[in-house]
Amino acid sequence: MRKTARYASLAVSGLLALSSLTACANDAASSTSAAGSKGDGKGTKVKIMVGGLDKVIYLPAMLTQRLGYFDSEGLDVELLSEPAGVQAETALVSGQVQGAVGFYDHTLDLQTKGKSVESVVQFSHAPGEVEVVSTKKAGDITSPKDFKGKKLGITGLGSSTDFLTKYLAVKNGVKVSDFSPIAVGAGPTFISALQQGSIDAGMTTDPTVATILDKKAGKVLLDMRTPEGSQKALGGPYPSSSLYMQTDWVNSHKDTVQKLANAFVKTLKWMSTHSASEIAAKMPADYSQGNKTLYAEAIKSTLPMFTDDGVMPKDGPETVEKVLKAFNPNIKNAKVDLSKTYTTEFVDKAAK
C-alpha cells in the first residue's frame, strides 16, 4: 500500500477500533431476539454478524428482529455489528458466528481461498453503494477516469467497497496501483475523512450519503442504489447484501436455515408494501441520528436495491464474477463454481 494510504488508514484506525468495539457491545446487548433458544430443537442460538447494522443496505437484519419475525419462527437470533463487510466475513469463517449479512461477492472470493460459503437469502440486486466526491475536489474528479493519484475512501481493505472501487478504476483505464485506497469505515469516520481531506472521494452507503449531501460535504459521482444504476456502472444486476453462511453449517442445520429464510423473506415482502417512513419508524430511534426526515429519505433512496423474495437475480452471479475478475488475480486465474456460491432452496420454500 502507498504511504499516503497507510498513514491515513492509521490515523483513523483507533477511532474505527473504538467504534467497532462499542457497536459490538451495544448490539450484543440490545439486538437479541426475545424468543428462547429454540432453534431447530437442539437449543441452537444463531449469531449473525452484520457489516454495519445501521447501514440501510443491511436494513433487513434489524428490521426482521423489530418486526418479530425471528420470534415467530421460534428463533433466538443475536445480531452483532462490525463496521465493514470484510470483518463480518472474518467472523463467519473463524466460527464466531453462524451467519453473516454482507455482500455476496465474498462467497466467490472465499471459494478461491478454499472456503465453502453460500448466500442463502439474497436481499438485493444492486450494490446500494454511492461514489461521492468531496465538494473541494468535485471539479477535479468528474468520473472514475480521474481516480489516478487520488485518495479513495473504502470501508476496509478487502471489503466490497474496495472491490467495486478497483473495478470502476480498471474499467475506466486507471490501474489499481495508480490510486490510494484508504480504510475509513462509514458514518462519522467517513464523513470526517471527506471533510478533512484525508480522502478525495469514496464509496459509501446510506444513511452516510444522505448526511454528506445534507452537510454539503460532497457530491454524488456514481449512484448504484438502483438496478438501473448498477447496469450503467457495472453492466448488469449486482447482487450485494445477503445472508451468507458456511455450506457445511447450512447442510447440517437445514431446519434453522429454513426458519431464517422464512423470517427474512417475510421482511422483504413487508418492505415492498410499506413506505420509507413506515420502515424508518420500525428501526431503532438512534439510527436516525436525530433527523427522522433525513433517515426516511435515506431509506427511500436505497429501497430500489432490494428484492421482494430473497431470490438471486438472473445473471447476477455472472456480473459479480466479471467485476472481480477485472482486478482480482486470485479470481482471474481461478475457475469459480458459481452454483456453489448461492442456493435458492430455502427462499423457494419460504415463498410457498
XYZ file of N, CA and C in Angstrom, residues 52-243:
576
model
N -22.314 -3.695 9.544
C -22.816 -2.345 9.838
C -24.320 -2.380 10.010
N -24.785 -2.631 11.229
C -26.221 -2.776 11.476
C -27.029 -1.542 11.103
N -26.424 -0.362 11.216
C -27.187 0.853 10.938
C -27.136 1.277 9.470
N -26.426 0.512 8.632
C -26.392 0.817 7.200
C -27.719 0.398 6.561
N -28.256 1.255 5.722
C -29.536 0.949 5.085
C -29.439 -0.279 4.183
N -28.274 -0.522 3.583
C -28.132 -1.692 2.704
C -28.310 -3.001 3.466
N -28.107 -2.970 4.785
C -28.276 -4.174 5.613
C -29.503 -4.078 6.513
N -30.371 -3.158 6.200
C -31.570 -2.887 6.990
C -32.430 -4.128 7.295
N -32.574 -5.090 6.362
C -33.430 -6.247 6.655
C -33.042 -7.017 7.914
N -31.776 -6.980 8.312
C -31.365 -7.730 9.500
C -32.070 -7.212 10.755
N -31.900 -5.911 11.042
C -32.539 -5.344 12.225
C -34.056 -5.269 12.076
N -34.528 -4.979 10.874
C -35.966 -4.867 10.664
C -36.669 -6.189 10.939
N -36.052 -7.294 10.558
C -36.646 -8.612 10.810
C -36.823 -8.831 12.301
N -35.838 -8.407 13.063
C -35.940 -8.534 14.508
C -37.026 -7.610 15.067
N -37.067 -6.372 14.578
C -38.032 -5.402 15.075
C -39.473 -5.797 14.737
N -39.644 -6.481 13.609
C -40.981 -6.924 13.221
C -41.412 -8.196 13.962
N -40.477 -8.803 14.675
C -40.793 -10.010 15.444
C -40.792 -11.288 14.631
N -40.226 -11.246 13.435
C -40.268 -12.425 12.562
C -39.309 -13.530 12.994
N -38.202 -13.186 13.642
C -37.340 -14.240 14.192
C -38.091 -14.981 15.288
N -38.747 -14.206 16.147
C -39.513 -14.789 17.239
C -40.613 -15.716 16.727
N -41.327 -15.261 15.709
C -42.447 -16.060 15.204
C -41.983 -17.366 14.572
N -40.716 -17.422 14.187
C -40.151 -18.668 13.649
C -39.522 -19.523 14.738
N -39.609 -19.030 15.980
C -39.028 -19.777 17.097
C -37.523 -19.718 17.149
N -36.954 -18.611 16.682
C -35.500 -18.466 16.639
C -34.999 -17.519 17.722
N -33.818 -17.819 18.233
C -33.129 -16.940 19.170
C -31.924 -16.370 18.418
N -32.112 -15.188 17.846
C -31.082 -14.597 16.996
C -30.388 -13.431 17.695
N -29.086 -13.457 17.684
C -28.288 -12.358 18.222
C -27.601 -11.665 17.048
N -27.877 -10.381 16.891
C -27.270 -9.587 15.825
C -26.081 -8.824 16.372
N -24.937 -8.995 15.724
C -23.716 -8.288 16.096
C -23.321 -7.390 14.939
N -22.432 -6.440 15.188
C -22.094 -5.492 14.136
C -20.602 -5.222 14.048
N -20.118 -5.106 12.826
C -18.760 -4.670 12.529
C -18.875 -3.561 11.489
N -17.906 -2.644 11.431
C -18.034 -1.518 10.506
C -17.913 -1.873 9.030
N -17.334 -3.041 8.693
C -17.162 -3.405 7.287
C -17.532 -4.859 7.054
N -18.035 -5.130 5.846
C -18.444 -6.476 5.495
C -17.322 -7.490 5.562
N -16.104 -7.059 5.271
C -14.972 -7.993 5.295
C -14.730 -8.507 6.719
N -15.068 -7.698 7.724
C -14.916 -8.136 9.108
C -16.015 -9.122 9.494
N -17.193 -8.950 8.887
C -18.271 -9.911 9.103
C -17.877 -11.255 8.500
N -17.243 -11.201 7.349
C -16.756 -12.416 6.680
C -15.759 -13.146 7.570
N -14.831 -12.408 8.151
C -13.810 -12.992 9.017
C -14.443 -13.663 10.223
N -15.443 -13.020 10.810
C -16.133 -13.585 11.972
C -16.822 -14.893 11.612
N -17.379 -14.961 10.401
C -18.064 -16.178 9.955
C -17.083 -17.316 9.741
N -16.033 -17.047 8.996
C -15.058 -18.086 8.658
C -14.340 -18.610 9.895
N -14.145 -17.745 10.887
C -13.461 -18.173 12.111
C -14.380 -18.912 13.071
N -15.687 -18.964 12.742
C -16.627 -19.702 13.571
C -17.205 -18.913 14.735
N -16.953 -17.603 14.775
C -17.503 -16.777 15.856
C -19.020 -16.637 15.740
N -19.508 -16.688 14.507
C -20.940 -16.562 14.238
C -21.357 -17.617 13.223
N -22.674 -17.853 13.148
C -23.176 -18.849 12.199
C -23.577 -18.230 10.855
N -23.847 -16.928 10.869
C -24.249 -16.268 9.634
C -23.630 -14.892 9.530
N -23.552 -14.394 8.303
C -23.048 -13.036 8.077
C -23.997 -12.320 7.127
N -24.290 -11.080 7.424
C -25.044 -10.244 6.495
C -24.026 -9.294 5.885
N -23.750 -9.531 4.613
C -22.754 -8.757 3.892
C -22.931 -8.968 2.398
N -21.943 -8.573 1.623
C -22.050 -8.669 0.172
C -21.809 -10.097 -0.320
N -22.604 -10.496 -1.294
C -22.493 -11.813 -1.914
C -21.110 -12.055 -2.510
N -20.427 -11.001 -2.981
C -19.147 -11.194 -3.668
C -18.100 -11.890 -2.798
N -18.265 -11.830 -1.467
C -17.319 -12.511 -0.583
C -17.351 -14.027 -0.782
N -18.481 -14.570 -1.205
C -18.568 -16.025 -1.399
C -17.660 -16.493 -2.530
N -17.524 -15.658 -3.569
C -16.626 -16.001 -4.675
C -15.175 -15.884 -4.233
N -14.870 -14.810 -3.559
C -13.508 -14.578 -3.088
C -13.067 -15.697 -2.152
N -13.965 -16.115 -1.267
C -13.634 -17.171 -0.306
C -13.459 -18.526 -0.975
N -14.220 -18.781 -2.041
C -14.097 -20.062 -2.732
C -12.676 -20.247 -3.289
N -12.091 -19.165 -3.806
C -10.738 -19.251 -4.341
C -9.708 -19.487 -3.233
N -10.134 -19.267 -1.976
C -9.248 -19.482 -0.828
C -9.562 -20.795 -0.118
N -10.376 -21.634 -0.794
C -10.681 -22.952 -0.253
C -11.783 -22.988 0.784
N -12.562 -21.896 0.898
C -13.658 -21.836 1.866
C -14.999 -21.963 1.144
N -15.854 -22.846 1.629
C -17.154 -23.059 1.006
C -18.233 -22.297 1.766
N -18.653 -21.185 1.178
C -19.651 -20.307 1.782
C -20.700 -19.981 0.735
N -21.967 -19.895 1.132
C -23.023 -19.626 0.153
C -24.055 -18.641 0.675
N -24.603 -17.853 -0.264
C -25.703 -16.951 0.056
C -26.970 -17.792 0.136
N -27.723 -17.635 1.228
C -28.960 -18.399 1.375
C -30.201 -17.520 1.228
N -30.045 -16.207 1.430
C -31.118 -15.245 1.159
C -30.459 -14.029 0.506
N -30.898 -13.690 -0.693
C -30.322 -12.565 -1.408
C -31.219 -11.344 -1.219
N -30.757 -10.382 -0.445
C -31.559 -9.198 -0.143
C -31.675 -8.241 -1.328
N -30.688 -8.263 -2.227
C -30.605 -7.167 -3.197
C -30.170 -7.595 -4.588
N -30.447 -6.710 -5.559
C -29.994 -6.921 -6.934
C -29.221 -5.718 -7.451
N -28.774 -4.859 -6.537
C -27.917 -3.711 -6.860
C -27.017 -3.470 -5.650
N -25.853 -2.839 -5.848
C -24.918 -2.668 -4.728
C -25.420 -1.777 -3.597
N -26.243 -0.766 -3.938
C -26.662 0.169 -2.901
C -25.564 1.147 -2.521
N -24.466 1.104 -3.261
C -23.300 1.945 -2.970
C -23.330 3.233 -3.795
N -22.693 4.257 -3.257
C -22.586 5.538 -3.947
C -21.141 6.016 -3.881
N -20.593 6.415 -5.008
C -19.269 7.043 -5.015
C -19.493 8.545 -4.867
N -19.006 9.091 -3.769
C -19.162 10.527 -3.529
C -17.795 11.195 -3.614
N -17.771 12.418 -4.080
C -16.536 13.188 -4.173
C -16.674 14.416 -3.281
N -15.606 14.767 -2.578
C -15.678 15.918 -1.685
C -15.986 17.178 -2.495
N -16.665 18.097 -1.877
C -17.040 19.346 -2.551
C -15.802 20.060 -3.100
N -14.705 19.996 -2.350
C -13.466 20.670 -2.767
C -12.861 20.043 -4.016
N -13.090 18.748 -4.217
C -12.470 18.031 -5.333
C -13.441 17.756 -6.483
N -14.666 18.265 -6.359
C -15.693 17.979 -7.366
C -15.281 18.404 -8.771
N -14.463 19.435 -8.873
C -14.028 19.900 -10.184
C -12.921 19.044 -10.773
N -12.194 18.337 -9.895
C -11.071 17.502 -10.337
C -11.479 16.064 -10.641
N -12.548 15.608 -9.999
C -12.982 14.216 -10.184
C -14.404 14.227 -10.738
N -14.518 14.000 -12.030
C -15.835 14.017 -12.677
C -16.255 12.640 -13.159
N -15.337 11.673 -13.088
C -15.628 10.279 -13.438
C -14.504 9.416 -12.882
N -14.677 8.088 -12.863
C -13.607 7.212 -12.378
C -12.306 7.354 -13.169
N -12.364 7.944 -14.347
C -11.149 8.174 -15.127
C -10.192 9.106 -14.390
N -10.744 9.872 -13.434
C -9.944 10.838 -12.683
C -9.419 10.281 -11.359
N -9.551 8.978 -11.147
C -9.109 8.373 -9.883
C -7.588 8.365 -9.730
N -6.858 8.475 -10.824
C -5.399 8.388 -10.773
C -4.826 9.451 -9.829
N -3.985 8.977 -8.896
C -3.335 9.873 -7.951
C -4.205 10.326 -6.800
N -5.426 9.802 -6.728
C -6.365 10.257 -5.695
C -6.397 9.316 -4.492
N -6.890 9.854 -3.379
C -7.092 9.079 -2.153
C -8.579 8.726 -2.085
N -8.878 7.442 -2.181
C -10.268 6.999 -2.276
C -10.690 6.211 -1.043
N -11.734 6.670 -0.386
C -12.210 6.042 0.832
C -12.989 4.765 0.576
N -12.726 3.765 1.408
C -13.451 2.497 1.402
C -13.717 2.121 2.855
N -14.616 1.170 3.080
C -14.892 0.790 4.470
C -13.710 0.051 5.077
N -13.106 -0.854 4.302
C -11.963 -1.619 4.786
C -11.267 -2.302 3.625
N -9.992 -2.585 3.779
C -9.249 -3.276 2.725
C -9.793 -4.697 2.569
N -10.104 -5.092 1.340
C -10.689 -6.400 1.097
C -12.204 -6.388 1.204
N -12.780 -5.206 1.444
C -14.235 -5.081 1.543
C -14.850 -4.972 0.154
N -16.157 -5.030 0.083
C -16.843 -4.904 -1.198
C -16.690 -3.500 -1.776
N -16.584 -2.490 -0.909
C -16.340 -1.139 -1.417
C -14.950 -1.069 -2.056
N -14.014 -1.838 -1.516
C -12.668 -1.940 -2.083
C -12.746 -2.610 -3.464
N -13.501 -3.725 -3.528
C -13.669 -4.454 -4.793
C -14.263 -3.550 -5.878
N -15.361 -2.885 -5.529
C -16.074 -2.076 -6.520
C -15.257 -0.861 -6.959
N -14.538 -0.259 -6.022
C -13.691 0.891 -6.369
C -12.614 0.473 -7.365
N -11.995 -0.667 -7.106
C -10.954 -1.163 -8.003
C -11.524 -1.474 -9.390
N -12.715 -2.046 -9.415
C -13.320 -2.355 -10.710
C -13.617 -1.094 -11.513
N -14.205 -0.106 -10.851
C -14.535 1.148 -11.540
C -13.282 1.816 -12.088
N -12.188 1.721 -11.327
C -10.925 2.305 -11.781
C -10.418 1.570 -13.020
N -10.308 0.253 -12.920
C -9.778 -0.559 -14.021
C -10.643 -0.426 -15.269
N -11.956 -0.423 -15.075
C -12.886 -0.290 -16.202
C -12.668 1.036 -16.939
N -12.209 2.032 -16.213
C -12.023 3.358 -16.795
C -10.553 3.694 -17.062
N -9.735 2.657 -17.198
C -8.351 2.849 -17.610
C -7.374 3.274 -16.535
N -7.763 3.145 -15.268
C -6.865 3.511 -14.162
C -6.388 2.232 -13.471
N -5.084 2.064 -13.333
C -4.534 0.886 -12.685
C -4.791 0.933 -11.174
N -4.907 -0.253 -10.576
C -5.124 -0.346 -9.133
C -3.981 0.322 -8.373
N -2.794 0.275 -8.940
C -1.622 0.866 -8.284
C -1.540 2.385 -8.449
N -2.462 2.953 -9.228
C -2.416 4.392 -9.519
C -3.167 5.257 -8.519
N -3.907 4.639 -7.583
C -4.624 5.419 -6.582
C -4.428 4.792 -5.213
N -4.807 5.502 -4.175
C -4.616 5.027 -2.800
C -5.952 4.706 -2.137
N -6.249 3.410 -1.902
C -7.471 3.061 -1.165
C -7.228 3.264 0.328
N -8.133 3.963 0.976
C -7.941 4.280 2.392
C -9.154 3.818 3.202
N -8.898 2.982 4.195
C -9.971 2.441 5.032
C -10.445 3.493 6.028
N -11.683 3.959 5.851
C -12.228 4.992 6.743
C -13.588 4.600 7.330
N -13.987 3.333 7.131
C -15.258 2.908 7.687
C -16.439 3.604 7.033
N -17.474 3.841 7.822
C -18.677 4.524 7.330
C -19.160 5.471 8.416
N -20.213 6.216 8.113
C -20.758 7.131 9.109
C -19.807 8.273 9.435
N -19.681 8.650 10.716
C -18.882 9.808 11.128
C -17.425 9.752 10.669
N -16.811 8.559 10.691
C -15.401 8.454 10.302
C -15.211 8.732 8.814
N -16.152 8.278 7.993
C -16.087 8.533 6.551
C -16.291 10.027 6.286
N -17.307 10.583 6.900
C -17.632 12.000 6.687
C -16.488 12.897 7.138
N -15.894 12.587 8.285
C -14.776 13.366 8.796
C -13.589 13.311 7.837
N -13.309 12.114 7.302
C -12.189 11.950 6.365
C -12.421 12.776 5.103
N -13.670 12.842 4.668
C -14.012 13.610 3.470
C -13.853 15.110 3.734
N -14.327 15.555 4.890
C -14.272 16.979 5.237
C -12.842 17.465 5.486
N -12.018 16.594 6.078
C -10.652 16.982 6.432
C -9.651 16.784 5.299
N -10.101 16.186 4.196
C -9.207 15.980 3.072
C -8.357 14.729 3.159
N -8.670 13.850 4.128
C -7.946 12.578 4.221
C -8.255 11.705 3.013
N -9.439 11.909 2.430
C -9.812 11.247 1.184
C -10.378 12.303 0.232
N -10.200 12.071 -1.059
C -10.727 12.987 -2.068
C -12.138 12.587 -2.484
N -12.383 11.285 -2.448
C -13.684 10.723 -2.807
C -13.774 9.376 -2.107
N -14.926 8.734 -2.203
C -15.036 7.431 -1.561
C -16.369 6.775 -1.816
N -16.423 5.496 -1.469
C -17.640 4.727 -1.688
C -18.302 4.418 -0.350
N -19.582 4.759 -0.258
C -20.304 4.528 0.979
C -21.789 4.330 0.679
N -22.569 4.189 1.734
C -23.993 3.903 1.587
C -24.809 4.849 2.456
N -26.122 4.753 2.340
C -26.997 5.484 3.247
C -27.013 4.795 4.610
N -27.169 5.565 5.700
C -27.516 6.994 5.751
C -26.321 7.953 5.622
N -25.098 7.406 5.456
C -23.924 8.275 5.319
C -24.058 9.219 4.125
N -24.548 8.685 2.996
C -24.707 9.504 1.785
C -25.636 10.685 2.048
N -26.771 10.397 2.659
C -27.757 11.449 2.930
C -27.168 12.539 3.828
N -26.380 12.126 4.812
C -25.765 13.093 5.728
C -24.727 13.957 5.006
N -23.934 13.332 4.130
C -22.926 14.069 3.358
C -23.588 15.145 2.497
N -24.655 14.760 1.814
C -25.363 15.712 0.955
C -26.017 16.818 1.778
N -26.541 16.449 2.938
C -27.187 17.432 3.805
C -26.173 18.445 4.336
N -24.982 17.978 4.641
C -23.921 18.847 5.151
C -23.191 19.581 4.026
N -23.531 19.211 2.779
C -22.855 19.771 1.596
C -21.349 19.508 1.632
N -21.005 18.337 2.193
C -19.601 17.938 2.287
C -19.109 17.247 1.026
N -20.054 16.826 0.190
C -19.681 16.123 -1.025
C -20.818 16.037 -2.013
N -20.500 15.504 -3.192
C -21.490 15.345 -4.254
C -21.459 13.923 -4.788
N -22.577 13.482 -5.348
C -22.668 12.131 -5.898
C -21.950 12.071 -7.241
N -21.027 11.108 -7.358
C -20.329 10.878 -8.616
C -20.966 9.719 -9.371
N -21.215 8.610 -8.656
C -21.877 7.441 -9.241
C -22.887 6.897 -8.245
N -24.104 6.635 -8.704
C -25.170 6.144 -7.832
C -25.550 4.725 -8.237
N -25.273 3.768 -7.355
C -25.576 2.361 -7.644
C -26.623 1.811 -6.669
N -27.569 2.680 -6.310
C -28.623 2.252 -5.383
C -29.820 1.648 -6.108
N -29.820 1.688 -7.424
C -30.929 1.144 -8.197
C -30.412 0.120 -9.198
N -31.275 -0.776 -9.678
C -30.857 -1.716 -10.727
C -30.335 -0.997 -11.965
N -30.955 0.150 -12.283
C -30.524 0.928 -13.447
C -29.103 1.468 -13.236
N -28.839 1.936 -12.015
C -27.516 2.445 -11.689
C -26.468 1.348 -11.720
N -26.869 0.156 -11.279
C -25.974 -0.997 -11.310
C -25.652 -1.381 -12.750
N -26.676 -1.390 -13.594
C -26.497 -1.723 -15.005
C -25.531 -0.746 -15.666
N -25.701 0.530 -15.387
C -24.872 1.561 -16.012
C -23.414 1.476 -15.565
N -23.202 1.271 -14.265
C -21.836 1.270 -13.726
C -21.126 -0.067 -13.874
N -21.906 -1.162 -13.761
C -21.283 -2.481 -13.687
C -21.675 -3.435 -14.814
N -22.643 -3.023 -15.637
C -23.020 -3.845 -16.781
C -24.028 -4.938 -16.508
N -24.695 -4.879 -15.357
C -25.701 -5.887 -15.055
C -26.150 -5.807 -13.615
N -27.077 -6.701 -13.207
C -27.515 -6.721 -11.806
C -26.348 -7.150 -10.930
N -26.202 -6.517 -9.785
C -25.094 -6.853 -8.890
C -25.661 -7.234 -7.530
N -25.907 -8.533 -7.321
C -26.418 -8.973 -6.025
C -25.408 -8.640 -4.932
N -25.842 -7.882 -3.961
C -24.909 -7.452 -2.916
C -25.340 -7.977 -1.551
N -26.119 -7.205 -0.812
C -26.499 -7.590 0.551
C -27.183 -8.952 0.583
N -26.712 -9.792 1.471
C -27.268 -11.139 1.561
C -26.992 -11.724 2.933
N -27.678 -12.814 3.224
C -27.317 -13.638 4.378
C -26.508 -14.783 3.811
